[in-house]
């Protein structure tokens, strides 16, 4: 039985429907873990229970169940860690339905931009807007789009290393990027997209591996260096690769701040519009390797960079997104439409039970659609014993 066939069986047992997949030969570490239940029993149980809760909650909403199934199917039809997007949507949905006093939870919430509440998508000429979740707090309706938080430099270097692997004559090696500290979103994206297009770094790494080299340093278009370590298998020994990484939470927040703007077309003009990021060690080893204080310091620092710095940045957004040329959108225009950022740390690989997330909600005091404060989320306190999220509205830290 393939990973997909096993996953199909799991979904059919939960939703009591026949489910078909177009490709039964996809493999990834999510559906792989579900098949290797003996080794990943905690994750498997959490995954199945999560879908059961969603199915039970929306049992009277056939349209939403159909969307949930389609989203779950995407997990089984993507290679590498591209399953993370659909998975994150289900993690976020499961989180909100556990608060019994929340109402009108919709998944997804989307439509023609002319029929939907006003949006940046409409301003830039898109025909549709597609958000993942909307729900009613006690007095306000909020909308949020859900994303997996994958470091951009990891995504791009993984693409490069995958292409290297497909070209090398030998396959008995491990390779990784070494000694990285500066992962500035804009520079890193420009550097590695350029390398993917030119193929120069890929060719040099291929040459190094075929020659058995253990180290390679490459000068990127920005002038920065990208260094790689390579370890080869030896008879009777496990292949081990050790790379180094220095991180500072405040520097990392600076490096990530423009990444948040990637989702500008998910933001609303007048209604509360939040972005949700799900963090899981299988698609974000960078943050998984940090200790608690580093993690929370980074999250708050990142939110603060967006809310206090980018809301004052009048640089034209086309500098970052050339497709927006002529739309007269500034960085500050977008940052002010981010009512808040929600981070969900998914602990389902190791922890058991229903309440397996650590959730941090940061609210933008400079938002111009709707400003929310921590008191707007008091309804969450009515649903014990669900662990309450950490909420910071920066009301006394806005300068």
Short mmCIF file of C-alpha atoms in Angstrom, two decimals:
data_model
loop_
_atom_site.label_atom_id
_atom_site.label_comp_id
_atom_site.label_asym_id
_atom_site.label_seq_id
_atom_site.Cartn_x
_atom_site.Cartn_y
_atom_site.Cartn_z
CA UNK A 1 0.00 0.00 0.00
CA UNK A 2 1.40 3.38 -1.00
CA UNK A 3 1.42 6.40 1.31
CA UNK A 4 -1.43 7.93 -0.68
CA UNK A 5 -3.52 4.74 -0.59
CA UNK A 6 -3.09 4.57 3.18
CA UNK A 7 -4.02 8.25 3.48
CA UNK A 8 -7.10 7.74 1.28
CA UNK A 9 -8.24 5.00 3.65
CA UNK A 10 -7.80 7.31 6.66
CA UNK A 11 -9.87 10.07 5.06
CA UNK A 12 -12.63 7.71 3.98
CA UNK A 13 -12.87 6.30 7.51
CA UNK A 14 -13.26 9.80 8.95
CA UNK A 15 -15.59 11.41 6.42
CA UNK A 16 -17.54 8.27 5.43
CA UNK A 17 -17.23 9.20 1.77
CA UNK A 18 -15.44 7.74 -1.22
CA UNK A 19 -12.37 9.87 -1.94
CA UNK A 20 -10.21 9.68 -5.04
CA UNK A 21 -6.66 10.83 -5.72
CA UNK A 22 -5.16 11.55 -9.12
CA UNK A 23 -1.67 10.33 -8.16
CA UNK A 24 -1.14 7.41 -5.80
CA UNK A 25 2.66 7.64 -5.89
CA UNK A 26 3.20 10.94 -4.06
CA UNK A 27 5.35 10.75 -0.93
CA UNK A 28 5.95 13.35 1.76
CA UNK A 29 6.79 13.31 5.44
CA UNK A 30 3.20 14.02 6.53
CA UNK A 31 1.44 11.11 4.84
CA UNK A 32 4.61 9.06 5.37
CA UNK A 33 4.27 9.55 9.12
CA UNK A 34 0.60 8.57 8.92
CA UNK A 35 1.61 5.32 7.25
CA UNK A 36 4.40 4.66 9.78
CA UNK A 37 1.97 4.80 12.66
CA UNK A 38 4.18 2.78 15.00
CA UNK A 39 6.94 5.39 14.78
CA UNK A 40 4.69 8.45 14.69
CA UNK A 41 1.69 7.34 16.70
CA UNK A 42 1.33 10.66 18.56
CA UNK A 43 1.23 12.67 15.35
CA UNK A 44 -1.06 10.15 13.63
CA UNK A 45 -3.55 10.17 16.49
CA UNK A 46 -3.51 13.96 16.67
CA UNK A 47 -4.00 14.28 12.91
CA UNK A 48 -6.94 11.87 12.85
CA UNK A 49 -8.59 13.40 15.93
CA UNK A 50 -8.20 16.87 14.43
CA UNK A 51 -10.08 15.86 11.29
CA UNK A 52 -12.73 14.07 13.33
CA UNK A 53 -13.37 17.22 15.37
CA UNK A 54 -13.71 19.28 12.20
CA UNK A 55 -16.04 16.72 10.63
CA UNK A 56 -18.23 16.61 13.73
CA UNK A 57 -18.36 20.40 14.07
CA UNK A 58 -19.45 20.98 10.47
CA UNK A 59 -21.61 17.85 10.14
CA UNK A 60 -24.59 20.02 9.12
CA UNK A 61 -22.57 22.10 6.61
CA UNK A 62 -22.05 19.92 3.56
CA UNK A 63 -20.35 22.72 1.59
CA UNK A 64 -17.73 23.25 4.31
CA UNK A 65 -17.12 19.51 4.68
CA UNK A 66 -16.51 19.33 0.92
CA UNK A 67 -13.94 22.13 1.22
CA UNK A 68 -12.31 20.41 4.21
CA UNK A 69 -12.00 17.17 2.25
CA UNK A 70 -10.53 18.99 -0.75
CA UNK A 71 -8.04 20.71 1.53
CA UNK A 72 -7.12 17.42 3.20
CA UNK A 73 -6.64 15.83 -0.22
CA UNK A 74 -4.04 18.47 -1.11
CA UNK A 75 -1.86 17.14 1.72
CA UNK A 76 -1.66 13.84 -0.13
CA UNK A 77 -0.95 15.29 -3.56
CA UNK A 78 2.13 17.46 -2.93
CA UNK A 79 5.77 16.45 -2.70
CA UNK A 80 8.41 17.64 -0.25
CA UNK A 81 6.86 19.92 2.36
CA UNK A 82 4.39 21.64 0.04
CA UNK A 83 1.66 19.82 1.96
CA UNK A 84 2.26 22.41 4.68
CA UNK A 85 -0.15 25.01 3.28
CA UNK A 86 -3.25 22.83 3.29
CA UNK A 87 -2.22 21.25 6.57
CA UNK A 88 -1.89 24.68 8.20
CA UNK A 89 -5.41 25.65 7.14
CA UNK A 90 -6.80 22.58 8.93
CA UNK A 91 -4.69 23.26 12.03
CA UNK A 92 -6.06 26.82 12.25
CA UNK A 93 -9.65 25.73 11.61
CA UNK A 94 -9.45 23.07 14.31
CA UNK A 95 -8.07 25.63 16.75
CA UNK A 96 -10.97 28.05 16.37
CA UNK A 97 -13.78 25.48 16.48
CA UNK A 98 -12.68 24.41 19.95
CA UNK A 99 -13.90 27.72 21.39
CA UNK A 100 -17.55 26.88 21.96
CA UNK A 101 -18.77 30.48 22.14
CA UNK A 102 -17.42 31.56 18.76
CA UNK A 103 -20.03 31.66 16.03
CA UNK A 104 -20.40 31.85 12.26
CA UNK A 105 -17.10 30.10 11.57
CA UNK A 106 -16.76 29.84 7.80
CA UNK A 107 -14.16 27.88 5.82
CA UNK A 108 -13.19 29.24 3.40
CA UNK A 109 -14.70 32.71 2.98
CA UNK A 110 -14.32 33.87 -0.60
CA UNK A 111 -16.10 35.34 -3.57
CA UNK A 112 -16.17 37.87 -6.35
CA UNK A 113 -14.39 41.04 -5.22
CA UNK A 114 -17.42 43.13 -6.21
CA UNK A 115 -19.70 41.13 -3.91
CA UNK A 116 -17.25 40.74 -1.03
CA UNK A 117 -16.20 43.35 1.52
CA UNK A 118 -13.73 45.86 0.04
CA UNK A 119 -10.21 44.52 -0.40
CA UNK A 120 -6.75 45.21 -1.77
CA UNK A 121 -7.46 42.39 -4.23
CA UNK A 122 -10.22 44.54 -5.71
CA UNK A 123 -7.97 47.61 -5.81
CA UNK A 124 -5.32 45.83 -7.87
CA UNK A 125 -7.80 44.37 -10.35
CA UNK A 126 -8.22 40.78 -9.14
CA UNK A 127 -11.60 39.20 -9.80
CA UNK A 128 -11.74 36.91 -6.77
CA UNK A 129 -10.70 37.10 -3.15
CA UNK A 130 -9.99 33.89 -1.28
CA UNK A 131 -9.65 33.94 2.50
CA UNK A 132 -9.46 30.85 4.64
CA UNK A 133 -11.47 31.57 7.79
CA UNK A 134 -13.95 34.13 9.06
CA UNK A 135 -15.62 34.06 12.46
CA UNK A 136 -17.56 36.23 14.86
CA UNK A 137 -16.06 37.37 18.12
CA UNK A 138 -18.62 38.70 20.58
CA UNK A 139 -19.03 42.05 18.78
CA UNK A 140 -16.80 41.93 15.72
CA UNK A 141 -16.31 39.71 12.69
CA UNK A 142 -12.72 38.91 11.77
CA UNK A 143 -11.22 37.48 8.60
CA UNK A 144 -7.92 35.65 8.34
CA UNK A 145 -5.88 33.94 5.69
CA UNK A 146 -3.72 31.03 6.86
CA UNK A 147 -0.15 30.37 5.77
CA UNK A 148 2.58 27.98 6.78
CA UNK A 149 5.61 29.89 8.04
CA UNK A 150 8.44 28.45 5.95
CA UNK A 151 11.70 30.43 5.86
CA UNK A 152 12.18 31.81 2.36
CA UNK A 153 15.88 30.99 2.33
CA UNK A 154 15.05 27.39 3.25
CA UNK A 155 12.49 27.07 0.45
CA UNK A 156 14.87 28.44 -2.16
CA UNK A 157 18.02 26.60 -1.07
CA UNK A 158 16.02 23.36 -0.89
CA UNK A 159 14.96 23.92 -4.50
CA UNK A 160 18.59 24.41 -5.46
CA UNK A 161 19.75 21.31 -3.58
CA UNK A 162 16.94 19.22 -5.09
CA UNK A 163 18.12 20.19 -8.57
CA UNK A 164 21.69 19.37 -7.58
CA UNK A 165 20.58 15.93 -6.38
CA UNK A 166 18.89 15.26 -9.72
CA UNK A 167 22.10 16.03 -11.62
CA UNK A 168 24.89 14.38 -9.63
CA UNK A 169 26.24 11.02 -10.70
CA UNK A 170 26.60 9.91 -7.07
CA UNK A 171 23.79 9.95 -4.52
CA UNK A 172 25.61 8.82 -1.36
CA UNK A 173 25.91 12.23 0.29
CA UNK A 174 24.26 14.82 2.46
CA UNK A 175 24.54 18.52 1.68
CA UNK A 176 23.48 21.62 3.59
CA UNK A 177 24.05 25.35 3.73
CA UNK A 178 26.47 26.36 6.45
CA UNK A 179 27.20 29.35 8.66
CA UNK A 180 24.18 31.51 7.80
CA UNK A 181 23.26 34.52 9.89
CA UNK A 182 21.93 37.14 7.52
CA UNK A 183 18.71 35.83 5.91
CA UNK A 184 17.23 39.16 4.86
CA UNK A 185 14.04 38.32 2.96
CA UNK A 186 14.52 40.65 0.00
CA UNK A 187 18.22 39.97 -0.51
CA UNK A 188 17.92 36.22 0.00
CA UNK A 189 15.02 35.99 -2.41
CA UNK A 190 16.88 37.97 -5.09
CA UNK A 191 20.07 35.98 -4.57
CA UNK A 192 18.64 32.49 -4.76
CA UNK A 193 16.00 33.18 -7.42
CA UNK A 194 18.87 34.48 -9.54
CA UNK A 195 20.81 31.26 -8.91
CA UNK A 196 17.79 29.12 -9.79
CA UNK A 197 17.46 31.01 -13.06
CA UNK A 198 21.15 31.01 -14.01
CA UNK A 199 22.01 27.53 -12.75
CA UNK A 200 25.55 28.64 -11.86
CA UNK A 201 25.45 27.57 -8.20
CA UNK A 202 23.76 24.30 -9.15
CA UNK A 203 26.49 23.53 -11.69
CA UNK A 204 29.28 24.34 -9.24
CA UNK A 205 27.78 22.17 -6.50
CA UNK A 206 27.32 19.32 -8.99
CA UNK A 207 30.97 19.60 -9.93
CA UNK A 208 32.07 19.62 -6.27
CA UNK A 209 30.04 16.53 -5.41
CA UNK A 210 31.20 14.55 -8.41
CA UNK A 211 34.77 15.40 -7.36
CA UNK A 212 34.14 14.45 -3.72
CA UNK A 213 34.69 17.95 -2.29
CA UNK A 214 33.46 18.56 1.26
CA UNK A 215 33.08 22.32 1.20
CA UNK A 216 32.08 24.97 -1.32
CA UNK A 217 31.69 28.75 -0.99
CA UNK A 218 29.78 30.69 -3.64
CA UNK A 219 29.54 34.44 -4.18
CA UNK A 220 25.93 35.51 -4.78
CA UNK A 221 24.80 38.49 -6.88
CA UNK A 222 24.51 40.62 -3.73
CA UNK A 223 28.17 39.96 -2.96
CA UNK A 224 27.28 37.78 0.03
CA UNK A 225 28.71 34.31 0.38
CA UNK A 226 26.74 31.07 0.50
CA UNK A 227 28.75 28.22 2.01
CA UNK A 228 27.88 24.55 1.74
CA UNK A 229 29.11 21.47 3.59
CA UNK A 230 28.95 18.01 2.04
CA UNK A 231 29.27 14.68 3.81
CA UNK A 232 29.68 11.33 2.01
CA UNK A 233 28.74 7.84 3.15
CA UNK A 234 31.41 5.46 4.35
CA UNK A 235 31.09 1.67 4.59
CA UNK A 236 29.72 0.60 7.96
CA UNK A 237 29.09 4.15 9.18
CA UNK A 238 26.09 6.43 9.32
CA UNK A 239 26.33 9.51 7.14
CA UNK A 240 26.30 12.58 9.38
CA UNK A 241 26.28 16.22 8.28
CA UNK A 242 26.91 19.04 10.73
CA UNK A 243 26.28 22.67 9.78
CA UNK A 244 26.41 25.78 11.95
CA UNK A 245 23.84 28.56 12.32
CA UNK A 246 23.95 31.72 14.42
CA UNK A 247 20.65 33.43 15.19
CA UNK A 248 19.49 36.49 17.07
CA UNK A 249 15.72 37.02 17.54
CA UNK A 250 15.84 40.73 16.75
CA UNK A 251 17.98 40.24 13.65
CA UNK A 252 15.69 37.45 12.50
CA UNK A 253 12.68 39.75 12.91
CA UNK A 254 14.39 42.34 10.69
CA UNK A 255 15.07 39.64 8.11
CA UNK A 256 11.45 38.39 8.10
CA UNK A 257 9.54 41.69 8.17
CA UNK A 258 8.99 42.05 4.41
CA UNK A 259 7.91 38.42 4.14
CA UNK A 260 4.65 39.38 5.87
CA UNK A 261 3.84 41.70 2.95
CA UNK A 262 3.81 38.70 0.58
CA UNK A 263 0.13 38.28 1.43
CA UNK A 264 -0.98 41.83 0.58
CA UNK A 265 -3.81 40.60 -1.68
CA UNK A 266 -5.47 38.84 1.27
CA UNK A 267 -6.09 42.08 3.18
CA UNK A 268 -9.33 44.00 3.57
CA UNK A 269 -9.86 47.75 3.45
CA UNK A 270 -12.41 48.31 6.25
CA UNK A 271 -12.92 45.00 8.05
CA UNK A 272 -10.59 43.32 10.59
CA UNK A 273 -8.06 41.43 8.50
CA UNK A 274 -5.51 39.14 10.13
CA UNK A 275 -2.79 36.85 8.80
CA UNK A 276 -2.31 33.49 10.50
CA UNK A 277 0.99 31.63 10.37
CA UNK A 278 1.28 27.99 11.44
CA UNK A 279 4.68 26.76 12.60
CA UNK A 280 5.57 23.08 12.63
CA UNK A 281 9.06 21.55 12.96
CA UNK A 282 8.63 19.51 9.79
CA UNK A 283 8.42 22.64 7.68
CA UNK A 284 10.21 25.14 9.92
CA UNK A 285 13.25 23.60 11.57
CA UNK A 286 14.70 27.08 11.98
CA UNK A 287 12.23 28.12 14.68
CA UNK A 288 11.84 24.62 16.08
CA UNK A 289 15.49 24.68 17.11
CA UNK A 290 15.03 27.80 19.26
CA UNK A 291 14.25 27.90 22.96
CA UNK A 292 11.07 29.40 24.41
CA UNK A 293 12.35 32.90 25.12
CA UNK A 294 13.99 33.21 21.71
CA UNK A 295 10.77 32.08 20.04
CA UNK A 296 8.43 34.51 21.79
CA UNK A 297 10.93 37.38 21.49
CA UNK A 298 11.21 36.80 17.75
CA UNK A 299 7.44 36.69 17.23
CA UNK A 300 6.80 39.91 19.12
CA UNK A 301 9.74 41.65 17.47
CA UNK A 302 8.53 40.62 14.03
CA UNK A 303 4.99 41.86 14.70
CA UNK A 304 6.36 45.09 16.09
CA UNK A 305 8.51 45.65 12.98
CA UNK A 306 5.42 45.32 10.81
CA UNK A 307 3.13 47.43 13.01
CA UNK A 308 5.50 50.23 14.00
CA UNK A 309 8.11 50.35 11.25
CA UNK A 310 6.38 49.29 8.04
CA UNK A 311 3.24 51.34 8.77
CA UNK A 312 5.50 54.41 8.47
CA UNK A 313 7.38 53.24 5.35
CA UNK A 314 6.12 55.18 2.31
CA UNK A 315 8.26 53.27 -0.17
CA UNK A 316 6.29 52.18 -3.25
CA UNK A 317 5.34 48.51 -2.95
CA UNK A 318 6.35 47.93 -6.58
CA UNK A 319 9.98 47.98 -5.39
CA UNK A 320 9.24 44.61 -3.75
CA UNK A 321 6.50 43.38 -6.08
CA UNK A 322 7.10 44.62 -9.67
CA UNK A 323 3.67 43.29 -10.71
CA UNK A 324 2.15 46.16 -8.71
CA UNK A 325 3.69 48.84 -10.90
CA UNK A 326 1.14 51.58 -11.51
CA UNK A 327 -1.15 50.70 -8.60
CA UNK A 328 0.28 53.42 -6.34
CA UNK A 329 0.41 51.17 -3.29
CA UNK A 330 2.94 51.94 -0.57
CA UNK A 331 4.40 49.57 1.99
CA UNK A 332 2.59 51.57 4.67
CA UNK A 333 -0.74 51.15 2.85
CA UNK A 334 -0.45 47.38 3.17
CA UNK A 335 0.99 47.28 6.70
CA UNK A 336 -1.88 49.42 7.98
CA UNK A 337 -4.39 46.86 6.66
CA UNK A 338 -2.87 44.06 8.74
CA UNK A 339 -5.17 44.18 11.77
CA UNK A 340 -3.14 41.49 13.44
CA UNK A 341 -0.82 38.52 13.07
CA UNK A 342 -1.61 35.15 14.62
CA UNK A 343 1.08 32.55 15.16
CA UNK A 344 0.02 28.97 15.88
CA UNK A 345 2.82 26.68 17.05
CA UNK A 346 1.60 23.20 16.18
CA UNK A 347 2.90 20.71 18.76
CA UNK A 348 1.08 17.69 17.37
CA UNK A 349 4.24 15.70 16.64
CA UNK A 350 5.12 15.26 20.31
CA UNK A 351 2.17 16.36 22.48
CA UNK A 352 -1.11 14.55 23.08
CA UNK A 353 -4.63 15.81 23.69
CA UNK A 354 -6.96 18.31 22.05
CA UNK A 355 -5.21 21.45 23.26
CA UNK A 356 -1.84 20.99 21.55
CA UNK A 357 -1.16 24.45 20.17
CA UNK A 358 0.69 27.44 21.53
CA UNK A 359 -0.98 30.52 20.08
CA UNK A 360 0.26 34.11 19.98
CA UNK A 361 -1.95 36.95 18.74
CA UNK A 362 -0.38 40.33 18.03
CA UNK A 363 -2.69 43.24 17.20
CA UNK A 364 -1.75 46.29 15.17
CA UNK A 365 -2.42 49.57 17.04
CA UNK A 366 -1.82 51.47 13.78
CA UNK A 367 -4.32 49.53 11.67
CA UNK A 368 -6.63 51.73 9.60
CA UNK A 369 -9.30 49.13 8.79
CA UNK A 370 -10.24 48.14 12.33
CA UNK A 371 -8.08 48.39 15.41
CA UNK A 372 -8.60 45.44 17.73
CA UNK A 373 -7.48 45.22 21.34
CA UNK A 374 -7.07 42.26 23.66
CA UNK A 375 -10.53 42.93 25.11
CA UNK A 376 -12.09 42.09 21.73
CA UNK A 377 -10.95 38.51 22.32
CA UNK A 378 -12.47 38.18 25.81
CA UNK A 379 -14.96 35.71 24.35
CA UNK A 380 -12.14 33.18 24.22
CA UNK A 381 -12.07 33.19 28.02
CA UNK A 382 -15.58 31.73 28.07
CA UNK A 383 -14.48 28.36 26.70
CA UNK A 384 -12.44 26.57 29.39
CA UNK A 385 -10.43 24.45 29.58
CA UNK A 386 -8.95 25.52 26.21
CA UNK A 387 -5.54 27.09 26.74
CA UNK A 388 -5.81 30.81 26.18
CA UNK A 389 -3.66 32.46 23.52
CA UNK A 390 -1.06 35.04 24.40
CA UNK A 391 -2.41 38.39 23.17
CA UNK A 392 -0.47 41.63 22.83
CA UNK A 393 -2.16 44.72 21.41
CA UNK A 394 0.85 47.07 21.86
CA UNK A 395 -1.45 49.73 23.29
CA UNK A 396 1.27 50.90 25.65
CA UNK A 397 4.16 50.16 23.33
CA UNK A 398 3.29 52.10 20.18
CA UNK A 399 6.04 54.50 19.26
#
